[in-house]
Every structure is written in C-alpha cells, then in structure tokens.
Short mmCIF file of C-alpha atoms in Angstrom, two decimals:
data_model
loop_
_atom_site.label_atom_id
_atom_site.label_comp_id
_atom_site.label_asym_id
_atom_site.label_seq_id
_atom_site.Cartn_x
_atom_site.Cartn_y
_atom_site.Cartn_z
CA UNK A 1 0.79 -41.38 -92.56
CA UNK A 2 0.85 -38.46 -90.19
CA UNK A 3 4.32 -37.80 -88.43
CA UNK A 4 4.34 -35.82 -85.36
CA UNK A 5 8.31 -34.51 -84.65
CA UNK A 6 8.65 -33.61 -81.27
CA UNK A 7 11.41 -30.70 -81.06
CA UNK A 8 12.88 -30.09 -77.19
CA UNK A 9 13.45 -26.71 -76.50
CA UNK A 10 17.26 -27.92 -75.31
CA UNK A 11 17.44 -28.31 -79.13
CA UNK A 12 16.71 -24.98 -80.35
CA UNK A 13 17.79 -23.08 -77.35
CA UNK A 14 22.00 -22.47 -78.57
CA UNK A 15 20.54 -21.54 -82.00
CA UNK A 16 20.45 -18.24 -83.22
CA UNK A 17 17.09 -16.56 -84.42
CA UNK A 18 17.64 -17.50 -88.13
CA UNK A 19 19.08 -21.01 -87.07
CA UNK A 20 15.87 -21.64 -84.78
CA UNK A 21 13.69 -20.64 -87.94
CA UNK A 22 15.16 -22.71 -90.18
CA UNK A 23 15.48 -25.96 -88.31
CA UNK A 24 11.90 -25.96 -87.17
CA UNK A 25 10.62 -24.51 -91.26
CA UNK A 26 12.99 -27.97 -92.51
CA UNK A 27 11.23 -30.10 -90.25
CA UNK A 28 7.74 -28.93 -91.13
CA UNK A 29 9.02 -29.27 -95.08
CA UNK A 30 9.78 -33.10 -94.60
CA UNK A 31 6.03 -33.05 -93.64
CA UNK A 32 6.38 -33.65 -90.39
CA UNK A 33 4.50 -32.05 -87.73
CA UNK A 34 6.56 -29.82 -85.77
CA UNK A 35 5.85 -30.25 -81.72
CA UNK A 36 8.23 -27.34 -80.15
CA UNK A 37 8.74 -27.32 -76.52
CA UNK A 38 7.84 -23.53 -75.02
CA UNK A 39 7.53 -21.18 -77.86
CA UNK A 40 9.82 -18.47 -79.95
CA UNK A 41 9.75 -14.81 -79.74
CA UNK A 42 7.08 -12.64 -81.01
CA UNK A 43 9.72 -11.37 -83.63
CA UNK A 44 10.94 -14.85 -84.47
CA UNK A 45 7.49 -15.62 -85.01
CA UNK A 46 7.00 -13.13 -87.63
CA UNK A 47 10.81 -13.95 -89.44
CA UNK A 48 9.18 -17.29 -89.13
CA UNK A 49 6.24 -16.50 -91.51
CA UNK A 50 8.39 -13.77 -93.74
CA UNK A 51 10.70 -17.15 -94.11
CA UNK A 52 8.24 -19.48 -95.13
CA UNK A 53 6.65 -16.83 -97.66
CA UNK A 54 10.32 -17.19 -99.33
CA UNK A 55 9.95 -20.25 -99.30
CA UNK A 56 6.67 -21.33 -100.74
CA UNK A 57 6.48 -23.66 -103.64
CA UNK A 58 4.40 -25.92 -105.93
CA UNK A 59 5.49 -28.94 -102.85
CA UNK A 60 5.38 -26.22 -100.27
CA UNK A 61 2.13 -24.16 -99.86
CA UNK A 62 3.27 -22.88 -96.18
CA UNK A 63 2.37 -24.03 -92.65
CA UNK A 64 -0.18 -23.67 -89.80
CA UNK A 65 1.07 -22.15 -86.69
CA UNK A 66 -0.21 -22.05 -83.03
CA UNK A 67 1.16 -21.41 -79.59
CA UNK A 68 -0.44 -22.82 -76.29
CA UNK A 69 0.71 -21.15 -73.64
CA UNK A 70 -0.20 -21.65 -69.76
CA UNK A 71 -2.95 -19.45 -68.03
CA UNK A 72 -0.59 -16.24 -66.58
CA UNK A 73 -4.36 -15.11 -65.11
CA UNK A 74 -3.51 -15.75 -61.54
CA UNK A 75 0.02 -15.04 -61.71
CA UNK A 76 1.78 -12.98 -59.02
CA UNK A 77 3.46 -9.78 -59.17
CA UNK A 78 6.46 -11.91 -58.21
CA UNK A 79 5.96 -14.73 -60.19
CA UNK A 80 5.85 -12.93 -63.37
CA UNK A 81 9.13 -11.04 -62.89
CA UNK A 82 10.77 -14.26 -62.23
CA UNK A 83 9.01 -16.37 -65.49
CA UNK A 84 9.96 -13.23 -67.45
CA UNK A 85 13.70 -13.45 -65.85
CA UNK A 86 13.79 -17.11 -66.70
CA UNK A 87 12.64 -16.67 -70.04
CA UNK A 88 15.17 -13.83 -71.48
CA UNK A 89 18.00 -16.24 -69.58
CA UNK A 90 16.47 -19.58 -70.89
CA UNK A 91 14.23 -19.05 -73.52
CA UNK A 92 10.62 -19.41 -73.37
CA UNK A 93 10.20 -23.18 -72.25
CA UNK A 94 6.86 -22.70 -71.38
CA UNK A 95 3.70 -23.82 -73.43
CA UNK A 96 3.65 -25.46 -76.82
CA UNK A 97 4.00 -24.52 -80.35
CA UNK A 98 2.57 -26.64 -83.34
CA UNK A 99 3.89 -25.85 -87.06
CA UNK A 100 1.84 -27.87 -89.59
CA UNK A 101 2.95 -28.04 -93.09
CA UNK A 102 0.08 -26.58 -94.98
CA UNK A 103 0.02 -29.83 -97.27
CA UNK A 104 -0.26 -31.88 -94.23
CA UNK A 105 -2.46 -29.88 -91.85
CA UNK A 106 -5.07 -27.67 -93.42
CA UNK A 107 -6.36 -26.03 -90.31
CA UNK A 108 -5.58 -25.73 -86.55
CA UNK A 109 -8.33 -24.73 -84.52
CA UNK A 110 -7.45 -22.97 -81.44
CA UNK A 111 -9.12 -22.28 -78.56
CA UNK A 112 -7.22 -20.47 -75.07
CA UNK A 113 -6.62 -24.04 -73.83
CA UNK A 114 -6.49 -26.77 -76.21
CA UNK A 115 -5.63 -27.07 -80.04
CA UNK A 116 -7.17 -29.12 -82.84
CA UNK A 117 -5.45 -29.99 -85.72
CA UNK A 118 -7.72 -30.42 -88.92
CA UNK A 119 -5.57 -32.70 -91.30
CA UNK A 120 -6.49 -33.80 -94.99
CA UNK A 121 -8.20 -37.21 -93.92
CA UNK A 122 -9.91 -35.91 -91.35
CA UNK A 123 -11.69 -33.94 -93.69
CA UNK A 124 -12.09 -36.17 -96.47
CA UNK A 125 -13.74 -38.51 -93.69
CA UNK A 126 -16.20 -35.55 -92.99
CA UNK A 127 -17.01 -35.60 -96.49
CA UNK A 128 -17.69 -39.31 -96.70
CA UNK A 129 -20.10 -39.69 -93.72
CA UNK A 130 -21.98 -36.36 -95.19
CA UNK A 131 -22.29 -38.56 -98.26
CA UNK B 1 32.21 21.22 -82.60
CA UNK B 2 29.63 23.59 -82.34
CA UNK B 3 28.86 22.87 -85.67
CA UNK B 4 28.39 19.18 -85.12
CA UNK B 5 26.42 19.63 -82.43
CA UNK B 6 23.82 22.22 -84.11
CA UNK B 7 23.72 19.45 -87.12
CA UNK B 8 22.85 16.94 -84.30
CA UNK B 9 20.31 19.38 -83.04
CA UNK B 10 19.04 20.41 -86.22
CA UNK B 11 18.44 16.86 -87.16
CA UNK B 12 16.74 15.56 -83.83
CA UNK B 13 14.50 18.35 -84.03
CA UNK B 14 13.43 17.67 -87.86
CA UNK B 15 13.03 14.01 -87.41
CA UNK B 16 10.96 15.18 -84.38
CA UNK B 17 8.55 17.30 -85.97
CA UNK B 18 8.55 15.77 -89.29
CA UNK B 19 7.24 12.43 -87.39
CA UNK B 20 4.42 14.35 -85.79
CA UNK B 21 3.23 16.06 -89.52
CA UNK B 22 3.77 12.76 -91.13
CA UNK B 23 2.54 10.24 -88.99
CA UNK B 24 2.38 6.63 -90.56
CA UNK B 25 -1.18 4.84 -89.98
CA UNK B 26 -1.26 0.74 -91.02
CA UNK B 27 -4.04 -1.00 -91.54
CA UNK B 28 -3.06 -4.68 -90.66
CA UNK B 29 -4.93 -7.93 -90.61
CA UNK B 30 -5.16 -11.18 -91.73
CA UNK B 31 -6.16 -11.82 -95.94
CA UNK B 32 -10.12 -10.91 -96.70
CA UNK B 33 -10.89 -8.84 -92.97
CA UNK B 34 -11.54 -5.81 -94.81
CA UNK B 35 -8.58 -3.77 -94.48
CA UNK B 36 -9.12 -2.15 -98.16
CA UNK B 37 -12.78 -1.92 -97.54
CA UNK B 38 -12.19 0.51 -94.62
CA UNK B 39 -9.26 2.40 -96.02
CA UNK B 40 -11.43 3.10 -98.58
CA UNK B 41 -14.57 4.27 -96.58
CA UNK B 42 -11.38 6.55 -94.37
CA UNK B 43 -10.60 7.63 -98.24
CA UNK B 44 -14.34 8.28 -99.00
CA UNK B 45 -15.16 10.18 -95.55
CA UNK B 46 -12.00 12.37 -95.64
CA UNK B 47 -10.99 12.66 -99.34
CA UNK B 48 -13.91 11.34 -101.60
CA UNK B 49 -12.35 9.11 -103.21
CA UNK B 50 -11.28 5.52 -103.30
CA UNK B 51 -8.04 3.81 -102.11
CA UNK B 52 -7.94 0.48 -103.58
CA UNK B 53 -9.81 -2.30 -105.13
CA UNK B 54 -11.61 -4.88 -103.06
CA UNK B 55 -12.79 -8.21 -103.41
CA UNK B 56 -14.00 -11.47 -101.95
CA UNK B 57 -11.64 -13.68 -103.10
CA UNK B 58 -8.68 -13.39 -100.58
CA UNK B 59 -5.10 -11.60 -101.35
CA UNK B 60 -6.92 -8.30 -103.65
CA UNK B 61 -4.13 -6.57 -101.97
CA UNK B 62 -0.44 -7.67 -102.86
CA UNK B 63 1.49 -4.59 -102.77
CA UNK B 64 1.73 -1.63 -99.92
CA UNK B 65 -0.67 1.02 -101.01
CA UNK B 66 0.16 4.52 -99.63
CA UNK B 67 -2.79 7.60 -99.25
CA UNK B 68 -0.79 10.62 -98.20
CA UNK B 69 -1.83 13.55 -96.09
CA UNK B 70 -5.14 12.88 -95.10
CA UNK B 71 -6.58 14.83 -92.09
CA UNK B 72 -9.31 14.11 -89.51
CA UNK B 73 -11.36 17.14 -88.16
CA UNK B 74 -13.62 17.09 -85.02
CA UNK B 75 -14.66 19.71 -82.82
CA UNK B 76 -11.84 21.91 -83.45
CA UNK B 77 -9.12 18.95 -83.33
CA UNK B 78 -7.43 17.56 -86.34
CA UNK B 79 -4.87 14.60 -87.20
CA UNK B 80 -3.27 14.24 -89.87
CA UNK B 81 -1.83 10.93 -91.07
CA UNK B 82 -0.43 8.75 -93.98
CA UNK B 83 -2.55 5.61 -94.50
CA UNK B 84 -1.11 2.69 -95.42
CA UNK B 85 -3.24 -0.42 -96.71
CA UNK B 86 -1.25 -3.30 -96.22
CA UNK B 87 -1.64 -7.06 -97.59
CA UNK B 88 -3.53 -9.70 -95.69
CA UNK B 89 -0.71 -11.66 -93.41
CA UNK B 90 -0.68 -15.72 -93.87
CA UNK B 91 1.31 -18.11 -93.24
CA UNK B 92 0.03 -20.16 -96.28
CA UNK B 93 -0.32 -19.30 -100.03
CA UNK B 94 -2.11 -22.00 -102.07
CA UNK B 95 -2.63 -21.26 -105.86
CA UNK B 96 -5.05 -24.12 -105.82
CA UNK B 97 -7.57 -22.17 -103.71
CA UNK B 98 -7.48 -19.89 -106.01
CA UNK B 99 -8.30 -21.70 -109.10
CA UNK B 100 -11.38 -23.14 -106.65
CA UNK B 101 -13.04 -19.94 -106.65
CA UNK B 102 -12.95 -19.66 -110.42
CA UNK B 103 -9.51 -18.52 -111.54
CA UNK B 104 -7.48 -20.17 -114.03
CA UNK B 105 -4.39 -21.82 -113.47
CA UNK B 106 -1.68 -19.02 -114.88
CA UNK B 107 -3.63 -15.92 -112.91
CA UNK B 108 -3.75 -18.05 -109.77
CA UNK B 109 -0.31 -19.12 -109.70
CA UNK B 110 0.78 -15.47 -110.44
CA UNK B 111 -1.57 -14.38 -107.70
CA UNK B 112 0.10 -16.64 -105.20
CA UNK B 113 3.58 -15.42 -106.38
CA UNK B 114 2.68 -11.43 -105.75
CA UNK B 115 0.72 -12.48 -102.17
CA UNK B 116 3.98 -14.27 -100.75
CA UNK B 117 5.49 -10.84 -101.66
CA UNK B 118 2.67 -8.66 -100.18
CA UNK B 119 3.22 -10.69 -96.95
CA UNK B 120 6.87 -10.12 -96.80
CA UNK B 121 6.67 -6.03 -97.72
CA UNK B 122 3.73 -6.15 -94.97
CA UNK B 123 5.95 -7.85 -92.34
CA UNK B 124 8.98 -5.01 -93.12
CA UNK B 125 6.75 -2.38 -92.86
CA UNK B 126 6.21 -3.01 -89.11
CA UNK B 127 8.92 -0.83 -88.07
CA UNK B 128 7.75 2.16 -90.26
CA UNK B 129 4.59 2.74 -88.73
CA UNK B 130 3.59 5.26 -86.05
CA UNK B 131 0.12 3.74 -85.32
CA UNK B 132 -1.17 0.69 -86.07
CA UNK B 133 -5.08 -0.79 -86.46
CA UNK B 134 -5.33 -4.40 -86.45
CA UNK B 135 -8.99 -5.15 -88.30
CA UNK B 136 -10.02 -8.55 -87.73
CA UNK B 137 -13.17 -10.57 -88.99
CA UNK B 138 -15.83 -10.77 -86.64
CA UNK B 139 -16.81 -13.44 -87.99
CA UNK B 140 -14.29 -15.46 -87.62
CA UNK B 141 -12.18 -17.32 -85.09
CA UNK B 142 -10.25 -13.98 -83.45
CA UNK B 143 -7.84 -17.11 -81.83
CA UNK B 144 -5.77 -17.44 -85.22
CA UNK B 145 -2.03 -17.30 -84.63
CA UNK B 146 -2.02 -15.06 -87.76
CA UNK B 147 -3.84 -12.24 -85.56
CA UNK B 148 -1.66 -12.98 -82.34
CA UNK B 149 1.54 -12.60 -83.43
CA UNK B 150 0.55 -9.28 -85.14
CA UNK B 151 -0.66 -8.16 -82.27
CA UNK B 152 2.23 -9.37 -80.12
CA UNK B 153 4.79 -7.79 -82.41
CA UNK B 154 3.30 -4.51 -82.13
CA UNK B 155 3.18 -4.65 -78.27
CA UNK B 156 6.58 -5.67 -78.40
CA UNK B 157 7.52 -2.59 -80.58
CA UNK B 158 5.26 -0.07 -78.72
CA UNK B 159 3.39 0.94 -81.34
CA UNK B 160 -0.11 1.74 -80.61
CA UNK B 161 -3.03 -0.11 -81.51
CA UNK B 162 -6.37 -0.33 -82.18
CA UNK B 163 -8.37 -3.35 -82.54
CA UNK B 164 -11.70 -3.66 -85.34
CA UNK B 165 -13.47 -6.23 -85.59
CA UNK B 166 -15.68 -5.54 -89.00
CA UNK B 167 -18.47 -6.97 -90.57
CA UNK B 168 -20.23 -6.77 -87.86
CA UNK B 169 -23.34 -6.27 -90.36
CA UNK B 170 -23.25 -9.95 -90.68
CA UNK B 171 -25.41 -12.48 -88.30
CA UNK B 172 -22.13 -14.29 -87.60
CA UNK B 173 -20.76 -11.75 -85.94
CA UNK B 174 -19.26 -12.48 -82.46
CA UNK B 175 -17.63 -9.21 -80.80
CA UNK B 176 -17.49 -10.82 -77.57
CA UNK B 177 -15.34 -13.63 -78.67
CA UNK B 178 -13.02 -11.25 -80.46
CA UNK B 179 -12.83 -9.11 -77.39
CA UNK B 180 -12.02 -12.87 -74.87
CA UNK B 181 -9.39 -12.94 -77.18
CA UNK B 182 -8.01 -9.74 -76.81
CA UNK B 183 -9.03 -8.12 -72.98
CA UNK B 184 -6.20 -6.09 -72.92
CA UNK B 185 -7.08 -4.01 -75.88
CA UNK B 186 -9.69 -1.20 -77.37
CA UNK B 187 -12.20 -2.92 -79.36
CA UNK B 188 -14.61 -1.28 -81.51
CA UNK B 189 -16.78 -3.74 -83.70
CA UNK B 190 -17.61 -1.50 -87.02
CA UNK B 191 -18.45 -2.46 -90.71
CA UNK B 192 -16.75 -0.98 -92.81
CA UNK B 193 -18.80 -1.79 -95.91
CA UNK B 194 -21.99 0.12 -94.60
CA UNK B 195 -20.87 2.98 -92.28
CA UNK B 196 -21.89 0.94 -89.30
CA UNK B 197 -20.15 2.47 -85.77
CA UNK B 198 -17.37 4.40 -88.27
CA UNK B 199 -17.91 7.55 -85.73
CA UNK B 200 -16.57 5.83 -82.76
CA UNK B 201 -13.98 4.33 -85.00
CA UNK B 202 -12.64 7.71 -85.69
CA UNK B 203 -13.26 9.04 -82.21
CA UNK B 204 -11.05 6.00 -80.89
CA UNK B 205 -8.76 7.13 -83.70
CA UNK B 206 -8.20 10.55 -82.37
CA UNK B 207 -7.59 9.14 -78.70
CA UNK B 208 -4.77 6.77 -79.83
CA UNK B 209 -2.99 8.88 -82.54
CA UNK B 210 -3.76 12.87 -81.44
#
C-alpha cells in the first residue's frame, strides 16, 4: 500500500536546517511519501542528500527528490522582490516538494509543470501487459 | 600594531594571489555523465596522460581525484588550474543494481558503501572550488532534481559555471531540452569520448575562468 504524508510547511517552518532534514528523511524512512508544502533551501537540499547518504542501509537505499515550483516567467520587477522578501521572512511556501523513499518510489519523472511518480507496481504492471 | 597589520596584509595578499595561481576547477554531475571521461580527454589534451578510470556501470568514481597544475594555452593566453574529478551525486545507492549488471554480491555492497562516501566528499567539496562545470547527459532527462540542486547551490555560492551536456555522439541526444532546462546558463553540447566540440569547450573555459 502506497502512503502519501502530506507535511505543511507551518510544520517545518520553526525547525532548524538539521531539524527540517531530519523530520522530512524519518518520514520518507517509514515509507511514506513525503508531500512538503513550498520547498527547502538550495543548501538544505544538498545537507538533505549528504544526510541520506549517511544514512543508507540494506532497508534504506535512499530517496527520490523533486521540487515543483510556480512559473516566476511573467513575474514583475516588484513582485519578485516581495516573493523573495516573503520567503527569507517565511520560508519558501511556494510550490511542492516530493521525497520518495527509494524502496517505495523508483523514479520521479519531472517535467517544468507536473511530476510523475514511477512506483514498484507500476512497473511490475508494465512488465505484465508487455508479457 | 604595525606588525599585526603587515601580517594581515601579508596574508590577504598571499591568499589573493595564491587563489589566482591555484585555481580549483570541479567537474560535477550526476553518476555515469562522463565527468572522468572528459577529465581525462582535459588530461590527454594538456598533459598526455590519463586521470582516472572509466566505466559504464555507474559510481567508477568514489573518491575526489585531484590533477594539479595543468595549464591551457591559446593565442598567447594561458590558465592554469587544478582539476578535480568528483563522484557522480545521487540521492540513492542500491547495491542490488549493481549485482544486476554482473557484480557479485560482496563487490557490490562494498561499491555502494565507498559511493555513499564519494557523494558526501563531493557535496563538501562545494565550497573549495573556484570554478565549477556541471556535465550532464544529453541523453537524458536534464529535469532531474540531482542536476538542479547542483546547479542551484552553485548559484547560490557564486561560483561560476559552465554547463556540458556530453555524449552528444549518441542519436539520443537532446541539447535543446537540456538547454529548456537551463536558459539562464552557457551550454555547450560536446562528447567527451570522441573529441566532438572540445575546442569550444575550452574556449568557453577561458571566458569563465581567465
């Protein structure tokens, strides 16, 4: 059974770096796919990966990771000063972030606007009709 | 006081010009995009001689590899660098897709073990470099979080960077779908393997780095 956890950003947001990491990497260990409201930093990002390296296991093989994030195309001058204003305040609430556990989740295919998430028994469908 | 301050001096001035002789290239990427493959044809061009092993099964690089002091001429202009061939970055090891492609269980498990590490070392070695290029597969998808956040750490650091996408020797090739993915960067589409477009890699090299 596939669980999808969906993780508000109000949850994460009075978390340090290394406390953000951590709850959403415990999540994605339970095999549970993480949903995250808005995204993390480009550096937590990468502590995120260095993190799960540490942590990878004969039940833990790692995760798949993507980040949706709005069209900032047409944006304004204006408008981006403010979002980027907001976000060092607030936090980056804006677009989505997906963390798979590896075990769960073997691909995410990503294009600018949507996500797919390629899981075991999708795959092992694919193999069937092939058949 | 004085004598402070001249040690102050001294020292900003060293670290100054000791950055500009010594300046730190990285090759970064995601596992199997040919990092080795063109360190070694920048090794073969400039040096004539290898840098490190390659291979098609993904991770042949686990540990930092360092070429020092090797120095680009052309017409009249030269830079001179310290390449450093960094492991593939992932965000999943799986032993088992090792022992797919032939290995036995022991040497693929071990394998795993020393890529987690590679991918940790490459990840602290963002901070020590001067100049970064980011070589991608152009044949596959460029979207990969792997290759974003790379990217997005170096902008966020302000280190320079240049984009390949190699292999472009192969039909499945798509430059223009690495470059959607990337518009606000430099993108040269090379192979590394066969010389292809190496020039204008170089030339590209001098314009970011000289």
């Amino acid at each position: 059974m596939l669980t999808l956890q969906i993780v508000p950003y109000a949850e994460i947001s009075g978390l340090s770096s290394i406390g953000r990491i951590r709850k959403l990497l415990n999540i994605a260990k339970e095999n549970k796919i993480v949903l995250l409201e808005g995204r993390l930093t480009k550096e937590e990002e990468t502590e995120l990966i260095k993190v799960t390296m540490e942590e990878i296991n004969k039940n833990f093989r790692g995760i798949e990771l993507a980040v949706l994030e709005p069209e900032q195309g047409d944006m304004g001058g204006l408008a981006k000063i403010r979002k980027g204003f907001a976000n060092v305040l607030l936090g980056n609430r804006t677009g989505l972030t997906v963390i798979g556990p590896a075990n769960v989740v073997k691909q995410i295919k990503k294009d600018p606007n949507k996500i797919q998430l390629l899981t075991q028994e999708s795959r092992s469908r694919k193999k069937k009709k092939k058949k | 006081m004085i004598k402070l301050v001249k040690k102050f001096i001294n020292k900003v001035l060293i670290n100054i010009f000791q950055k500009k002789k010594h300046i730190k290239l990285g090759l970064y990427g995601p596992p199997n995009a040919g990092k080795t493959t063109l360190a070694n044809r920048i090794c073969q061009d400039w040096l004539g001689e290898d840098m490190g092993k390659v291979s098609n099964i993904a991770h042949e690089t686990r540990e930092i590899q360092i070429k020092e002091q090797i120095s680009l001429k052309k017409d009249g202009k030269e830079l001179s660098f310290n390449l450093v061939d960094t492991p593939g970055i992932a965000t999943k090891i799986d032993y088992e897709d090792f022992m797919k492609v032939g290995m036995k269980e022991k040497a693929a498990k071990s394998r795993a073990k020393e890529a987690t590490k590679g991918v940790i070392d490459s990840i602290k070695w963002l901070d020590e470099m001067d100049v970064v290029i980011v070589v991608l597969d152009a044949t596959k998808d460029p979207y990969s979080q792997v290759n974003i956040t790379i990217i997005g750490n170096l902008a966020a650091r302000d280190i320079p960077v240049l984009v390949v996408g190699n292999k472009v020797d192969l039909k499945k090739a798509n430059m223009k779908k690495v470059q959607a993915a990337f518009p606000q960067y430099e993108l040269i589409g090379i192979s590394a393997k066969y010389g292809k477009n190496v020039d204008e890699f170089y030339e590209a090299l001098f314009v970011l780095a000289g």
